[in-house]
Each structure stands twice: as structure tokens, then as C-alpha cells.
PDB file of C-alpha atoms in Angstrom:
ATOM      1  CA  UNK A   1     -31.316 -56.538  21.374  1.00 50.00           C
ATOM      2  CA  UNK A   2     -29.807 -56.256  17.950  1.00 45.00           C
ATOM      3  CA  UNK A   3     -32.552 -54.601  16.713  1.00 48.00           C
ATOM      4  CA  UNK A   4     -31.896 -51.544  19.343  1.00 50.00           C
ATOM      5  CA  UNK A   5     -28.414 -51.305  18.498  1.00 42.00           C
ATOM      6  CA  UNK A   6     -28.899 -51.191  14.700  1.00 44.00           C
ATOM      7  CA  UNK A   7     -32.244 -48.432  15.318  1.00 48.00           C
ATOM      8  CA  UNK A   8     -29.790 -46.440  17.791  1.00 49.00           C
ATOM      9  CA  UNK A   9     -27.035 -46.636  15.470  1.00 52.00           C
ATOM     10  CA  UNK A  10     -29.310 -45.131  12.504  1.00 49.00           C
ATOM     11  CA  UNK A  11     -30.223 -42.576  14.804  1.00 47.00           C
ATOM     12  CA  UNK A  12     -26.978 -41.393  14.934  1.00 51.00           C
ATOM     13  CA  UNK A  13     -26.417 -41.361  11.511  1.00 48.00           C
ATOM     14  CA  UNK A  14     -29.446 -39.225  11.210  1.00 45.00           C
ATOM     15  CA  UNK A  15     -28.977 -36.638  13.339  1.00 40.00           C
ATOM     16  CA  UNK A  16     -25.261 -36.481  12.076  1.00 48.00           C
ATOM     17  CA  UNK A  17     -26.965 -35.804   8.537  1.00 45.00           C
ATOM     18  CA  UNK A  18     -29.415 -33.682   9.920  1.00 40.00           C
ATOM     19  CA  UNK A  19     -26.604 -31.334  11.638  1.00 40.00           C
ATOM     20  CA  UNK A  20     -24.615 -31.277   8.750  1.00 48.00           C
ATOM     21  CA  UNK A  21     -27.793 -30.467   6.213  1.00 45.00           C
ATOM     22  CA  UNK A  22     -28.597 -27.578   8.823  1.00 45.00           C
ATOM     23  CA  UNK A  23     -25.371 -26.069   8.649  1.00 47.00           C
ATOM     24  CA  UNK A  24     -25.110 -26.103   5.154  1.00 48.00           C
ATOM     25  CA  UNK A  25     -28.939 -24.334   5.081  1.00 47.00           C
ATOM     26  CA  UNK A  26     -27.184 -21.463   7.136  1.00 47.00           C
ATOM     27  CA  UNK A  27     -24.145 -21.102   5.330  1.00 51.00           C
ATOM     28  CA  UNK A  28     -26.485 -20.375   2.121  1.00 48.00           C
ATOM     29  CA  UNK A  29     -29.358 -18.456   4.180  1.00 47.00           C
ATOM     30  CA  UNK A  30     -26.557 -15.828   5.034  1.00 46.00           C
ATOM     31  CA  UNK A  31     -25.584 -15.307   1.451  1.00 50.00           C
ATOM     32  CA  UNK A  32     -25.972 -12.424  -0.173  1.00 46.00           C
ATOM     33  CA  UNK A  33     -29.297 -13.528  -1.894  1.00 45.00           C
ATOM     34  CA  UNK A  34     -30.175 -14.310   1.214  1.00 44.00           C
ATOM     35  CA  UNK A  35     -28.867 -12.151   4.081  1.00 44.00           C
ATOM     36  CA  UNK A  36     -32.216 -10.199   4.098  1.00 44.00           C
ATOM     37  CA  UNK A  37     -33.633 -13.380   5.801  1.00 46.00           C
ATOM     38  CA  UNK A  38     -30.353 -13.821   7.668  1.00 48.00           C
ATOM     39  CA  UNK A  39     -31.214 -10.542   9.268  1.00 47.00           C
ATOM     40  CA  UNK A  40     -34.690 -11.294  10.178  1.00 49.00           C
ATOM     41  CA  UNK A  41     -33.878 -14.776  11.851  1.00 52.00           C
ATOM     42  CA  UNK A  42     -30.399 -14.095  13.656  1.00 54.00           C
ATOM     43  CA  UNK A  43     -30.790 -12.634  17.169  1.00 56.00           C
ATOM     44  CA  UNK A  44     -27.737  -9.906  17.884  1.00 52.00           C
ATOM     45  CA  UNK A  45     -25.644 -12.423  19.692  1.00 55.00           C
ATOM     46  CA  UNK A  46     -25.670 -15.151  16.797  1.00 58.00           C
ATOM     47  CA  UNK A  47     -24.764 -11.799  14.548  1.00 58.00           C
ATOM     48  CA  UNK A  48     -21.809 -10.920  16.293  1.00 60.00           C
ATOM     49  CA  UNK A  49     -21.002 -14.854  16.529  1.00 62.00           C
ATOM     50  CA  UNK A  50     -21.011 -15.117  12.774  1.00 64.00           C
ATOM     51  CA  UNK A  51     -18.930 -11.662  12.131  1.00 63.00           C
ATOM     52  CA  UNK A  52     -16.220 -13.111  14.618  1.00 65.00           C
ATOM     53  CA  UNK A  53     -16.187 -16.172  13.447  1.00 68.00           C
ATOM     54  CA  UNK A  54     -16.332 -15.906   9.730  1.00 74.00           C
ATOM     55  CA  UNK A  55     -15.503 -12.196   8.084  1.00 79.00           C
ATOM     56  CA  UNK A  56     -13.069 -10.913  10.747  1.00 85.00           C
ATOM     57  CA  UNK A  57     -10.313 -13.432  10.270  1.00 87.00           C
ATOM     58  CA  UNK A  58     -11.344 -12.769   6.821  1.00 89.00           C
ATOM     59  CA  UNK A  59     -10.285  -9.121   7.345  1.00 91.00           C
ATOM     60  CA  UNK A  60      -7.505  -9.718   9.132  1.00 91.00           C
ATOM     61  CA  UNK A  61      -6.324 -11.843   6.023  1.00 93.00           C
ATOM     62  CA  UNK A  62      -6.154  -9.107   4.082  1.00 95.00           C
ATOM     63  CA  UNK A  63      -4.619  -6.856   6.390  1.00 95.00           C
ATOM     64  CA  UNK A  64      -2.046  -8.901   7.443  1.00 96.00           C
ATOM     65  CA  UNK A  65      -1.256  -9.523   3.943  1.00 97.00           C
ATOM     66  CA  UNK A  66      -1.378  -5.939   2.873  1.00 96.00           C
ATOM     67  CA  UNK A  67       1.735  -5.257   4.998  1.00 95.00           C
ATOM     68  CA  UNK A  68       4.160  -7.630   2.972  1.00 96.00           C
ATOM     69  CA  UNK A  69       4.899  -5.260   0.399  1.00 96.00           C
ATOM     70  CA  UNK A  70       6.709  -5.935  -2.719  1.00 97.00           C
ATOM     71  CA  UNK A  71       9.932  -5.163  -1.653  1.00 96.00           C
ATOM     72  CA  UNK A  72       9.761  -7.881   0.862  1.00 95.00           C
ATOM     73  CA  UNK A  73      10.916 -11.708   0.078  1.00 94.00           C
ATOM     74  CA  UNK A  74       8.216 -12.505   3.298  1.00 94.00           C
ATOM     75  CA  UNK A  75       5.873 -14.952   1.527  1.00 95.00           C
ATOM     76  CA  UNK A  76       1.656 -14.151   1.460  1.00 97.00           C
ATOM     77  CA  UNK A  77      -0.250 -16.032   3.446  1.00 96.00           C
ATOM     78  CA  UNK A  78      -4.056 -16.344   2.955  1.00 96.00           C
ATOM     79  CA  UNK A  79      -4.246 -19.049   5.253  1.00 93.00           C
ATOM     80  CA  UNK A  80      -8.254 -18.151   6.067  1.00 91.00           C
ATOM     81  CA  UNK A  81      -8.840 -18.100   2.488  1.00 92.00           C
ATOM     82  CA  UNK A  82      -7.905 -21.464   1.953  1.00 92.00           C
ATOM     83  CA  UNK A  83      -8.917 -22.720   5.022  1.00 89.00           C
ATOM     84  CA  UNK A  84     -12.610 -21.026   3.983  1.00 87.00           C
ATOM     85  CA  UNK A  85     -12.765 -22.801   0.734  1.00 88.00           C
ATOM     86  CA  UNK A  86     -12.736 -25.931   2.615  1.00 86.00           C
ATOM     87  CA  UNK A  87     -15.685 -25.234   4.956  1.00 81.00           C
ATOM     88  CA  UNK A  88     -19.344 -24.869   4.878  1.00 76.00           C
ATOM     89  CA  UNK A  89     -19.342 -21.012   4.875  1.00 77.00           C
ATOM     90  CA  UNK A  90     -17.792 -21.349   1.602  1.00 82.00           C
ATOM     91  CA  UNK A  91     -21.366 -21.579   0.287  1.00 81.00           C
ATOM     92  CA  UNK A  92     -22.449 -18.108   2.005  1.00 76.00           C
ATOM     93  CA  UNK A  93     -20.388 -16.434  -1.605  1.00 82.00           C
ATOM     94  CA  UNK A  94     -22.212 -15.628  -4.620  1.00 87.00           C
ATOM     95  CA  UNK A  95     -20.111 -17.435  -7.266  1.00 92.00           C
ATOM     96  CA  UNK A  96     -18.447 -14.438  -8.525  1.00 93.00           C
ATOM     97  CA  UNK A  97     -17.214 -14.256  -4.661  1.00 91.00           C
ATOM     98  CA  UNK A  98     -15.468 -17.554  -4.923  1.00 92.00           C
ATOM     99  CA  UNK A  99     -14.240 -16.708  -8.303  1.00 95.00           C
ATOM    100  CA  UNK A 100     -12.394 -13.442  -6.913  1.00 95.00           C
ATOM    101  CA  UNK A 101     -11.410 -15.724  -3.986  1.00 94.00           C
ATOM    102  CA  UNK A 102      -9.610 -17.834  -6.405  1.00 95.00           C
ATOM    103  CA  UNK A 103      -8.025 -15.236  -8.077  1.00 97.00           C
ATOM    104  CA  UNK A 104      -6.315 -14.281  -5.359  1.00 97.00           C
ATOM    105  CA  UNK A 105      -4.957 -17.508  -3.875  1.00 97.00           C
ATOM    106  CA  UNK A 106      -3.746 -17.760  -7.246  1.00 97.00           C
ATOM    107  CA  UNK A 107      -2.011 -14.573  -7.173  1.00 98.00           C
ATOM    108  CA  UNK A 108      -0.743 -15.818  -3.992  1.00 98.00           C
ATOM    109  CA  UNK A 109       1.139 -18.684  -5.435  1.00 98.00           C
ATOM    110  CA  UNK A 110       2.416 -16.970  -8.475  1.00 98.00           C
ATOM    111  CA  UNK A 111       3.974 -14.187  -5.881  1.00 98.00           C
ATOM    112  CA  UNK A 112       5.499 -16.324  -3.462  1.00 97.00           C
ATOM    113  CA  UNK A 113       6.963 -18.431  -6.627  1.00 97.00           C
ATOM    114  CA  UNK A 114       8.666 -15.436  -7.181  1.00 98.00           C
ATOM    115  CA  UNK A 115       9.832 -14.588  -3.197  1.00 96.00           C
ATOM    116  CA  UNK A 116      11.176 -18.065  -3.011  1.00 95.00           C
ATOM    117  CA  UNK A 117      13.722 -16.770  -6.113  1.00 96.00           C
ATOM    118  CA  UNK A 118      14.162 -13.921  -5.082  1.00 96.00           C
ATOM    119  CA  UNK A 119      17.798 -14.309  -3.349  1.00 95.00           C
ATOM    120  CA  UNK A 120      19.173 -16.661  -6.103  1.00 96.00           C
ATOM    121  CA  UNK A 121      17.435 -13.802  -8.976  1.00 97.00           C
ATOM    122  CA  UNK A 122      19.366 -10.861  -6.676  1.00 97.00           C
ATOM    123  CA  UNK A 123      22.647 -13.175  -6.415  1.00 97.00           C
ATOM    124  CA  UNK A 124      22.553 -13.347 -10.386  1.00 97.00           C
ATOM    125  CA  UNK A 125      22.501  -9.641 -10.683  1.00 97.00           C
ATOM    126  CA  UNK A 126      25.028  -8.505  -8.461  1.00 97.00           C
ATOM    127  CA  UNK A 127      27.501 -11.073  -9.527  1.00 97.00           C
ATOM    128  CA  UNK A 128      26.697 -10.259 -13.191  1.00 96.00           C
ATOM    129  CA  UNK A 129      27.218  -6.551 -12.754  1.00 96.00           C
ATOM    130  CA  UNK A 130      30.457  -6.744 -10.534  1.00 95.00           C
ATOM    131  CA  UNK A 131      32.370  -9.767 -12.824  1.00 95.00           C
ATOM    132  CA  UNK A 132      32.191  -7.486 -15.365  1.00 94.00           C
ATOM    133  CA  UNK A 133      33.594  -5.027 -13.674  1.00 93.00           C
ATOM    134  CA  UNK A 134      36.428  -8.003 -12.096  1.00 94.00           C
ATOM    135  CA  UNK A 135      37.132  -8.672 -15.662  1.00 92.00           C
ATOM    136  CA  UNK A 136      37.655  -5.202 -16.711  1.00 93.00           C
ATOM    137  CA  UNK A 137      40.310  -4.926 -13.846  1.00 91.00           C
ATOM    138  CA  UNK A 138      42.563  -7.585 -15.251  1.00 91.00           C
ATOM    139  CA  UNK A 139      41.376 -10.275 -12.766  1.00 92.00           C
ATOM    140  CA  UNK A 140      40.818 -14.143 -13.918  1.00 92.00           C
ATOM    141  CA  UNK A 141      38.071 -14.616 -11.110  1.00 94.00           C
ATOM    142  CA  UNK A 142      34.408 -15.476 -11.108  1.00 94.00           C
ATOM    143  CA  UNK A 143      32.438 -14.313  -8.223  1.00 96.00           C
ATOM    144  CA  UNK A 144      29.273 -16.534  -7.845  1.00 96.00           C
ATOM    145  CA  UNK A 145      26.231 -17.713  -5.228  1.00 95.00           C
ATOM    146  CA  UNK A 146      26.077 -13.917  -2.967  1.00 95.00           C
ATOM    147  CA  UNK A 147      24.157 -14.990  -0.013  1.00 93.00           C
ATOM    148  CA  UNK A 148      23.526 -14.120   3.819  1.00 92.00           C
ATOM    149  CA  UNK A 149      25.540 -16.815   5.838  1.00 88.00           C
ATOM    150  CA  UNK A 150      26.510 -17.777   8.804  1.00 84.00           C
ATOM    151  CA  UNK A 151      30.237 -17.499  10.521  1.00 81.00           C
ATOM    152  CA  UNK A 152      31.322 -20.763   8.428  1.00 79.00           C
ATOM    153  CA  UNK A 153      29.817 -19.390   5.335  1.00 80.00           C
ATOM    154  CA  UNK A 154      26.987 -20.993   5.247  1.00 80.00           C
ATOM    155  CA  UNK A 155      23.782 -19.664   3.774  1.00 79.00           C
ATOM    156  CA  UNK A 156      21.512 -18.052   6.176  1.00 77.00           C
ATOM    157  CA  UNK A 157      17.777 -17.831   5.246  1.00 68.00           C
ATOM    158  CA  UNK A 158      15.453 -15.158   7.346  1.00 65.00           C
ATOM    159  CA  UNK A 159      12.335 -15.598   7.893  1.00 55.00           C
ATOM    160  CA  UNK A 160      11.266 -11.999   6.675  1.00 62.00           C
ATOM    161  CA  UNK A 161      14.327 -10.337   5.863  1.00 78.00           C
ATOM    162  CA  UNK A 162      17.521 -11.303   3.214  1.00 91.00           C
ATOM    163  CA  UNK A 163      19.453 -10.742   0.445  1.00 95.00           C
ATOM    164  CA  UNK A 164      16.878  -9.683  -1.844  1.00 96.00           C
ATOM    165  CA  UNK A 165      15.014  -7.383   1.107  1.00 96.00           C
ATOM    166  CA  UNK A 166      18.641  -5.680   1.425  1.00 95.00           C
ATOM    167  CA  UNK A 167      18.856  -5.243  -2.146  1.00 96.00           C
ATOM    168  CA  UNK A 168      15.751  -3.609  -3.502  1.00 96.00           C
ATOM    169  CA  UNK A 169      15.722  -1.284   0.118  1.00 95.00           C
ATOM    170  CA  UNK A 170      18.650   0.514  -0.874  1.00 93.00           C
ATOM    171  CA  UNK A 171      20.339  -1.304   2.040  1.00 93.00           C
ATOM    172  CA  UNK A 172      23.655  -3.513   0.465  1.00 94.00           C
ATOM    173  CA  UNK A 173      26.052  -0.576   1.345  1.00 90.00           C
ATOM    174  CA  UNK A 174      24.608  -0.337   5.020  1.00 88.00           C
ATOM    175  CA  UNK A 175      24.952  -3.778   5.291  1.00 90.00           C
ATOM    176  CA  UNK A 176      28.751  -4.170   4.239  1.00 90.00           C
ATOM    177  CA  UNK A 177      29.528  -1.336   6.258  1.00 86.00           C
ATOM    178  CA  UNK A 178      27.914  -2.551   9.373  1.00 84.00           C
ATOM    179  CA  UNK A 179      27.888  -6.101   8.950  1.00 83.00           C
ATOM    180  CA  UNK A 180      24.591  -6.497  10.200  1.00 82.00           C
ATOM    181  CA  UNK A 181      23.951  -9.309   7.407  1.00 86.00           C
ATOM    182  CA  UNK A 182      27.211 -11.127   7.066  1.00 90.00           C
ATOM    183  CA  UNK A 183      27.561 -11.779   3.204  1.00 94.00           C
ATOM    184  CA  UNK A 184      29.548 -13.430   1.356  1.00 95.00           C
ATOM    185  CA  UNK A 185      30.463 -15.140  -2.233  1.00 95.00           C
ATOM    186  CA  UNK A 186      31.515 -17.661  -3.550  1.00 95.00           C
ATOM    187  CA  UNK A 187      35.473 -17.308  -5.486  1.00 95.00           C
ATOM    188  CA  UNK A 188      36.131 -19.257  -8.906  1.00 94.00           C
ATOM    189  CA  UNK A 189      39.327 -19.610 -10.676  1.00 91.00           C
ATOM    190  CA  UNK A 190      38.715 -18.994 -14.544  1.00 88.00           C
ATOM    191  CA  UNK A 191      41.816 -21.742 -16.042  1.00 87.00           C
ATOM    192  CA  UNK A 192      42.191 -23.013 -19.342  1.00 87.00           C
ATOM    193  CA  UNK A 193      42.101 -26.322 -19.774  1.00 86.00           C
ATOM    194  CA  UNK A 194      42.945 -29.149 -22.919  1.00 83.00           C
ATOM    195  CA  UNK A 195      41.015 -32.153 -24.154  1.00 85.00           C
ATOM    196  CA  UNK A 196      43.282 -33.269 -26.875  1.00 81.00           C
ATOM    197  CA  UNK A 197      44.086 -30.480 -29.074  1.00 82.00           C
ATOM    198  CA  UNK A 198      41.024 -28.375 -27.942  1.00 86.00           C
ATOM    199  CA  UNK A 199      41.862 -25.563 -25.449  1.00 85.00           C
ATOM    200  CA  UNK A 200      38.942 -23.835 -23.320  1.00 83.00           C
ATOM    201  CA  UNK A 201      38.007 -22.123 -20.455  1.00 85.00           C
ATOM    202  CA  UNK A 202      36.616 -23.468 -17.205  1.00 87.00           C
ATOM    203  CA  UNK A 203      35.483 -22.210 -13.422  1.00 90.00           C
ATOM    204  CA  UNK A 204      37.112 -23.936 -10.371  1.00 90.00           C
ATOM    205  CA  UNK A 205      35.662 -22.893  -7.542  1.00 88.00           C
ATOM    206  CA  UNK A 206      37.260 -23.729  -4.633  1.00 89.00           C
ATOM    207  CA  UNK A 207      36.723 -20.602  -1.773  1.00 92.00           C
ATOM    208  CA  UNK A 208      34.635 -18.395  -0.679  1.00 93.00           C
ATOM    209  CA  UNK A 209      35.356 -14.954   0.779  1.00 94.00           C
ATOM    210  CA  UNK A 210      33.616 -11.660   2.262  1.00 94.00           C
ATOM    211  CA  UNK A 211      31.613  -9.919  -0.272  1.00 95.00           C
ATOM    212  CA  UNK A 212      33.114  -7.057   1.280  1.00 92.00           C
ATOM    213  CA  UNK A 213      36.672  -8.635   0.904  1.00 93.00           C
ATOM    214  CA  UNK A 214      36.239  -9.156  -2.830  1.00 95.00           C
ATOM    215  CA  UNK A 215      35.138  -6.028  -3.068  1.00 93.00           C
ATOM    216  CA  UNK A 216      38.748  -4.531  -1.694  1.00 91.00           C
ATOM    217  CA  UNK A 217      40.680  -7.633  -3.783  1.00 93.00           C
ATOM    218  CA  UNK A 218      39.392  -7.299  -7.112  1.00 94.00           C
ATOM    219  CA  UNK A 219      37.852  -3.802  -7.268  1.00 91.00           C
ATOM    220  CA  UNK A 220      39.861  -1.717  -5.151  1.00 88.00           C
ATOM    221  CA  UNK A 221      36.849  -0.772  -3.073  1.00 88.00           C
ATOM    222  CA  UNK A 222      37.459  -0.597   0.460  1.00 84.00           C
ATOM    223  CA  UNK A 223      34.552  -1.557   2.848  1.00 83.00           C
ATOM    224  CA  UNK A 224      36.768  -0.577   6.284  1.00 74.00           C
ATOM    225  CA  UNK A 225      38.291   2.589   5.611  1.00 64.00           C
ATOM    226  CA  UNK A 226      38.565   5.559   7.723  1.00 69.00           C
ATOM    227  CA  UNK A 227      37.770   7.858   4.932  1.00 69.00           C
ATOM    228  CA  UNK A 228      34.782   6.011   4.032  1.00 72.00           C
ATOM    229  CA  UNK A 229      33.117   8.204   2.379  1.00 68.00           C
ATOM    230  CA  UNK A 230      35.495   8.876  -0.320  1.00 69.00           C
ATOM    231  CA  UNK A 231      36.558   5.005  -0.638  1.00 70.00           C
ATOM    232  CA  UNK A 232      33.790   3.296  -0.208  1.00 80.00           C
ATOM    233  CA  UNK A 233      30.591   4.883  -0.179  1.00 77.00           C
ATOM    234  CA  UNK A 234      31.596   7.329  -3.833  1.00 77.00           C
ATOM    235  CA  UNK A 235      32.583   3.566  -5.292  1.00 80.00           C
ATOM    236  CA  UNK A 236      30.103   1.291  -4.505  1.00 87.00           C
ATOM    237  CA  UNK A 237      26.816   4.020  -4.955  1.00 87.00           C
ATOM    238  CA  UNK A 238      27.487   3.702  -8.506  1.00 88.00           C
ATOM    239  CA  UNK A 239      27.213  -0.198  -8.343  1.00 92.00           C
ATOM    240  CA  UNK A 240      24.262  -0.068  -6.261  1.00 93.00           C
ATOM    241  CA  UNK A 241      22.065   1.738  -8.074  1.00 94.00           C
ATOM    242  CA  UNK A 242      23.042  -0.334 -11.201  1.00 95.00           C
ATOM    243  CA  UNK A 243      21.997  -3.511  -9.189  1.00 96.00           C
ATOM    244  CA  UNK A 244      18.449  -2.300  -8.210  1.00 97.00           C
ATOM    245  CA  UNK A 245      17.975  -0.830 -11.110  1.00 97.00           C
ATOM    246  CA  UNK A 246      19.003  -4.249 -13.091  1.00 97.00           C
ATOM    247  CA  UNK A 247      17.331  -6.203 -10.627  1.00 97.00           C
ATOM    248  CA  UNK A 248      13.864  -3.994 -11.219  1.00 97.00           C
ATOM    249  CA  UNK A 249      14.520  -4.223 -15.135  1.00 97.00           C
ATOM    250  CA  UNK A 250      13.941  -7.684 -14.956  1.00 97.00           C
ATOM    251  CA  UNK A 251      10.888  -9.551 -16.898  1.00 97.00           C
ATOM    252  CA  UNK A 252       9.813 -11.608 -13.936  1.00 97.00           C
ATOM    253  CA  UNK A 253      10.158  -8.237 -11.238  1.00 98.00           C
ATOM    254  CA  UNK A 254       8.181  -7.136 -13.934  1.00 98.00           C
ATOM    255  CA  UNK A 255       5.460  -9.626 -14.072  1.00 98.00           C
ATOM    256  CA  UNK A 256       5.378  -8.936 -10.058  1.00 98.00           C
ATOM    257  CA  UNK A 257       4.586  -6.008 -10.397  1.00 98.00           C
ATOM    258  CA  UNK A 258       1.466  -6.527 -12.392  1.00 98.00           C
ATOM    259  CA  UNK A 259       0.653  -9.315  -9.937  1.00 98.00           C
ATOM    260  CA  UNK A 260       0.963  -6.954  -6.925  1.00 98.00           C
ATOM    261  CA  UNK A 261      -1.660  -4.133  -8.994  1.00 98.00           C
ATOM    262  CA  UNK A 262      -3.880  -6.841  -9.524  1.00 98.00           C
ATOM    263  CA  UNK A 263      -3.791  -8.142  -5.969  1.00 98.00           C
ATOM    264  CA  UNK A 264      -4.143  -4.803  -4.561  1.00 97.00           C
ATOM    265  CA  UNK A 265      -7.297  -4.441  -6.805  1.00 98.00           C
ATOM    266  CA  UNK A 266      -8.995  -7.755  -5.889  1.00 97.00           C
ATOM    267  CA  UNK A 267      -8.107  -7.661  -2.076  1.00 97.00           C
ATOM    268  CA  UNK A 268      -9.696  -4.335  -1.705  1.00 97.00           C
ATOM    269  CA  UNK A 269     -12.903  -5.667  -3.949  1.00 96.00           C
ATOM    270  CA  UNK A 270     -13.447  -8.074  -1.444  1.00 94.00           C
ATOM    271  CA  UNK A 271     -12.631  -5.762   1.470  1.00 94.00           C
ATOM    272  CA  UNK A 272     -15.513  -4.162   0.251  1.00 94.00           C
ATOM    273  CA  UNK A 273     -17.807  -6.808  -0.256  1.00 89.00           C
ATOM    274  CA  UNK A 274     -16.765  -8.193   3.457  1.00 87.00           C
ATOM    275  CA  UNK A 275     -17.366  -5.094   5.268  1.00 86.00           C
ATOM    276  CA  UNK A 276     -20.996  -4.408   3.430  1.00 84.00           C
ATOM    277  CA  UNK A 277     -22.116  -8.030   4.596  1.00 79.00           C
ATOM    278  CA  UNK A 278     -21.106  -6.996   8.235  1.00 76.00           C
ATOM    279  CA  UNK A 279     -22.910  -3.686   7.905  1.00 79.00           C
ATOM    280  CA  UNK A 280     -26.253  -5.145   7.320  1.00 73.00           C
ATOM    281  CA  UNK A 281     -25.804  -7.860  10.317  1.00 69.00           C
ATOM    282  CA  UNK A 282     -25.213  -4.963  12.230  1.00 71.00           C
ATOM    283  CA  UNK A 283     -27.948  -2.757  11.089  1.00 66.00           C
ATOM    284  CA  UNK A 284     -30.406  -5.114   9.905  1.00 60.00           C
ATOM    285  CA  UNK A 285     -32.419  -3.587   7.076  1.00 59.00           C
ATOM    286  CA  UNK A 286     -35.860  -3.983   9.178  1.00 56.00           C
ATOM    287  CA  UNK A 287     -34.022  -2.074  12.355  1.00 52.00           C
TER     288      UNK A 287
END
């Protein structure tokens, strides 16, 4: 009796090997060393089967991915790829394959390390830009932390679409006029303070307004006028330009910029490589 359970139990065991051994030997037979025998051996069905299941959601990867441009704070998402690296088909790619697949995933992660900074690296440059101005204009006030919020305030993240998006698109004046992102900033007092007989200068911050009200308060630019072109729009061009520009100037907007050429260069690559292996399970050499 135990005898049978211990010989049906290692027959298990063996046919579990032997199904995981035979899907390994197709994942390499439809390699590209090997996709002439791929071609020989697959019926049409199995074929299409294999192009659905494996190099279209490939595809659509990188077309999905193409679309988040780089003036989008959307993170990538190769979610195939790195689901891929962690299956059997993995071993269909030559190893130069799995080195470009790499390369991108990594490119991935240096990207979105950048997206995820985006708002606080486009908060940084518009309150750098318009304190100097504040300071110019006689006014003891720091403006600090520019972000999307809600009624209260509150910071607001979007899924596909904030403060950097509204930035870099051109789109900070259209939003202020239209408040179709509600933005605001944070208010700090600049006071001098004493530790014995040391003076110096510190930042209280204790409110936060409209970005569009500090605008009016400490630059005199008015956001809700009914000459708005002449009061708000001839202002605040100026300081828009200066903040894209600024924000574009910078070394890490830089470095993303090189990462997107690179990406761009590798995704197609393997775009290429991709659509040639589903051209020859189509049209099999010996058709």
C-alpha cells in the first residue's frame, strides 16, 4: 500500500519535471538559432498561439509606452518586459536580446526616478524665478511648495497629468486663468531673529494662498481682470517662458533627455527584432 503511494507520488514528480523540461525545450527551439526548426514543427494554429501569447503584448509594450512622451510626469510601464524576464520564454532571446531588454527596464527606472520629481523639480523653479522677482518688489515673503491641491489646500497628485505636465506644455497661464488645476503655494514670513548677540534671518511659514492670489499681492499681476490681456497675460508670458526655459536648462531634464534618445533607439531595435520573428512564423521559410 505504501509502496503505491510513494511510486504514484514519484510519478507526479516526474511528469511535473518532464512538463517543465518540455517547455523550457520550446522556449529555446523558437529562438532565433532555432526558429528555422520552430517553423518546420509548429502547425499554423500553435503559430498564431505563440505570436498572441508572447510578442504581441510584447508590442503592445512598446506602443503603449511610446505614447508617454517626455513632457508627461505619467510613469513607463514595461510591465510585459518584466513579467517576460521571469518566464520560460525568456530563453527564446539570443543574449544580446536580453541584454537590450535590460537596457531598457533600466532606462525605465532611471526615467520614472525622474517623473516621480518632477512636481517638487517644477515647484523649485517657479518659486525660484518669482521670489526673486517678490524680493525685487520690496516684499519680505518667501513663496514655497507650488502644487495642484485640493479645496483645503491640499496637494493633489494625478494620475497622468500635474504640475510639471502644466508646466513644460506651455499650460500655467491657462491654468490660472481657468482654474482647471487649482494651485496654490505655500506663504513664508522672512523675520529676523537673535540668539544672543547674533542677528539673522529666518522663514515662518504659516499660510498658504492662491498661486494666482500671490501673483496679484506681491507682483501686481492680476489673474481676474477684465482686461486680461493687458494685465495678465503681457505679465506673466514673460515669467513663463523663463520657467520652462529654466526648468529645460536643468542638468537632470538634461540627462532625460539623453535617456528618452536612447530609449527611443532601443525600443525601436527591438520592435524590429519582434516583428521579424513574427514574420517568419507567419511565412515559414519552407512555405
Amino acid at each position: 500500500m505504501w509502496s503505491d503511494v510513494i511510486t504514484s507520488d514519484l510519478t507526479s514528480i516526474l511528469i511535473t519535471i518532464v512538463i517543465g523540461i518540455t517547455s523550457i525545450i520550446i522556449a529555446i527551439v523558437i529562438g532565433k538559432k532555432s526558429i528555422n526548426i520552430a517553423d518546420k514543427s509548429l502547425i499554423y494554429s500553435q503559430r498564431s498561439m505563440l505570436i498572441k501569447e508572447s510578442y504581441e503584448p510584447i508590442l503592445n509594450d512598446l506602443k503603449q509606452n511610446r505614447k508617454i512622451n517626455i513632457r508627461s510626469s505619467k510613469r513607463l510601464n514595461y510591465r510585459f518586459l518584466e513579467e517576460l524576464i521571469d518566464s520560460y520564454l525568456y530563453l527564446a532571446f539570443e543574449e544580446d536580446d536580453k541584454r537590450l531588454i535590460s537596457s531598457i527596464l533600466d532606462l525605465e527606472l532611471e526615467i520614472n526616478s525622474f517623473k516621480d520629481k518632477s512636481n517638487i523639480y517644477t515647484s523649485n523653479i517657479i518659486t525660484n524665478l518669482l521670489n526673486d522677482e517678490i524680493k525685487q518688489n520690496g516684499h519680505n515673503v518667501i513663496l514655497d511648495y507650488v502644487r495642484i491641491g485640493d479645496i483645503k489646500g491640499n496637494e493633489k497628485n494625478k494620475a497622468e497629468y500635474n504640475l510639471y505636465d502644466i508646466v513644460v506644455n506651455y499650460e500655467l497661464s491657462l491654468a490660472l486663468l481657468t482654474q482647471s488645476s487649482v494651485i496654490w503655494c505655500d506663504i513664508g514670513d522672512v523675520v529676523t531673529k537673535k540668539t544672543g548677540d547674533i542677528e539673522y534671518e529666518d522663514i515662518e511659514f504659516n499660510k498658504f494662498m492662491l498661486l494666482s492670489h500671490a501673483l496679484k499681492e506681491y507682483l501686481n499681476i492680476k489673474v481676474n481682470s477684465s482686461n486680461m490681456e493687458e494685465d495678465f497675460i503681457a505679465n506673466f508670458e514673460v515669467f513663463e517662458k523663463q520657467i520652462v526655459e529654466n526648468l529645460k536648462s536643468m542638468k537632470e531634464f538634461q540627462k532625460l533627455q539623453d535617456e528618452y534618445k536612447k530609449l527611443e533607439e532601443l525600443t525601436n531595435k527591438l520592435e524590429n527584432i519582434i516583428v521579424s520573428r513574427i514574420k517568419k512564423l507567419i511565412i515559414p521559410e519552407n512555405a
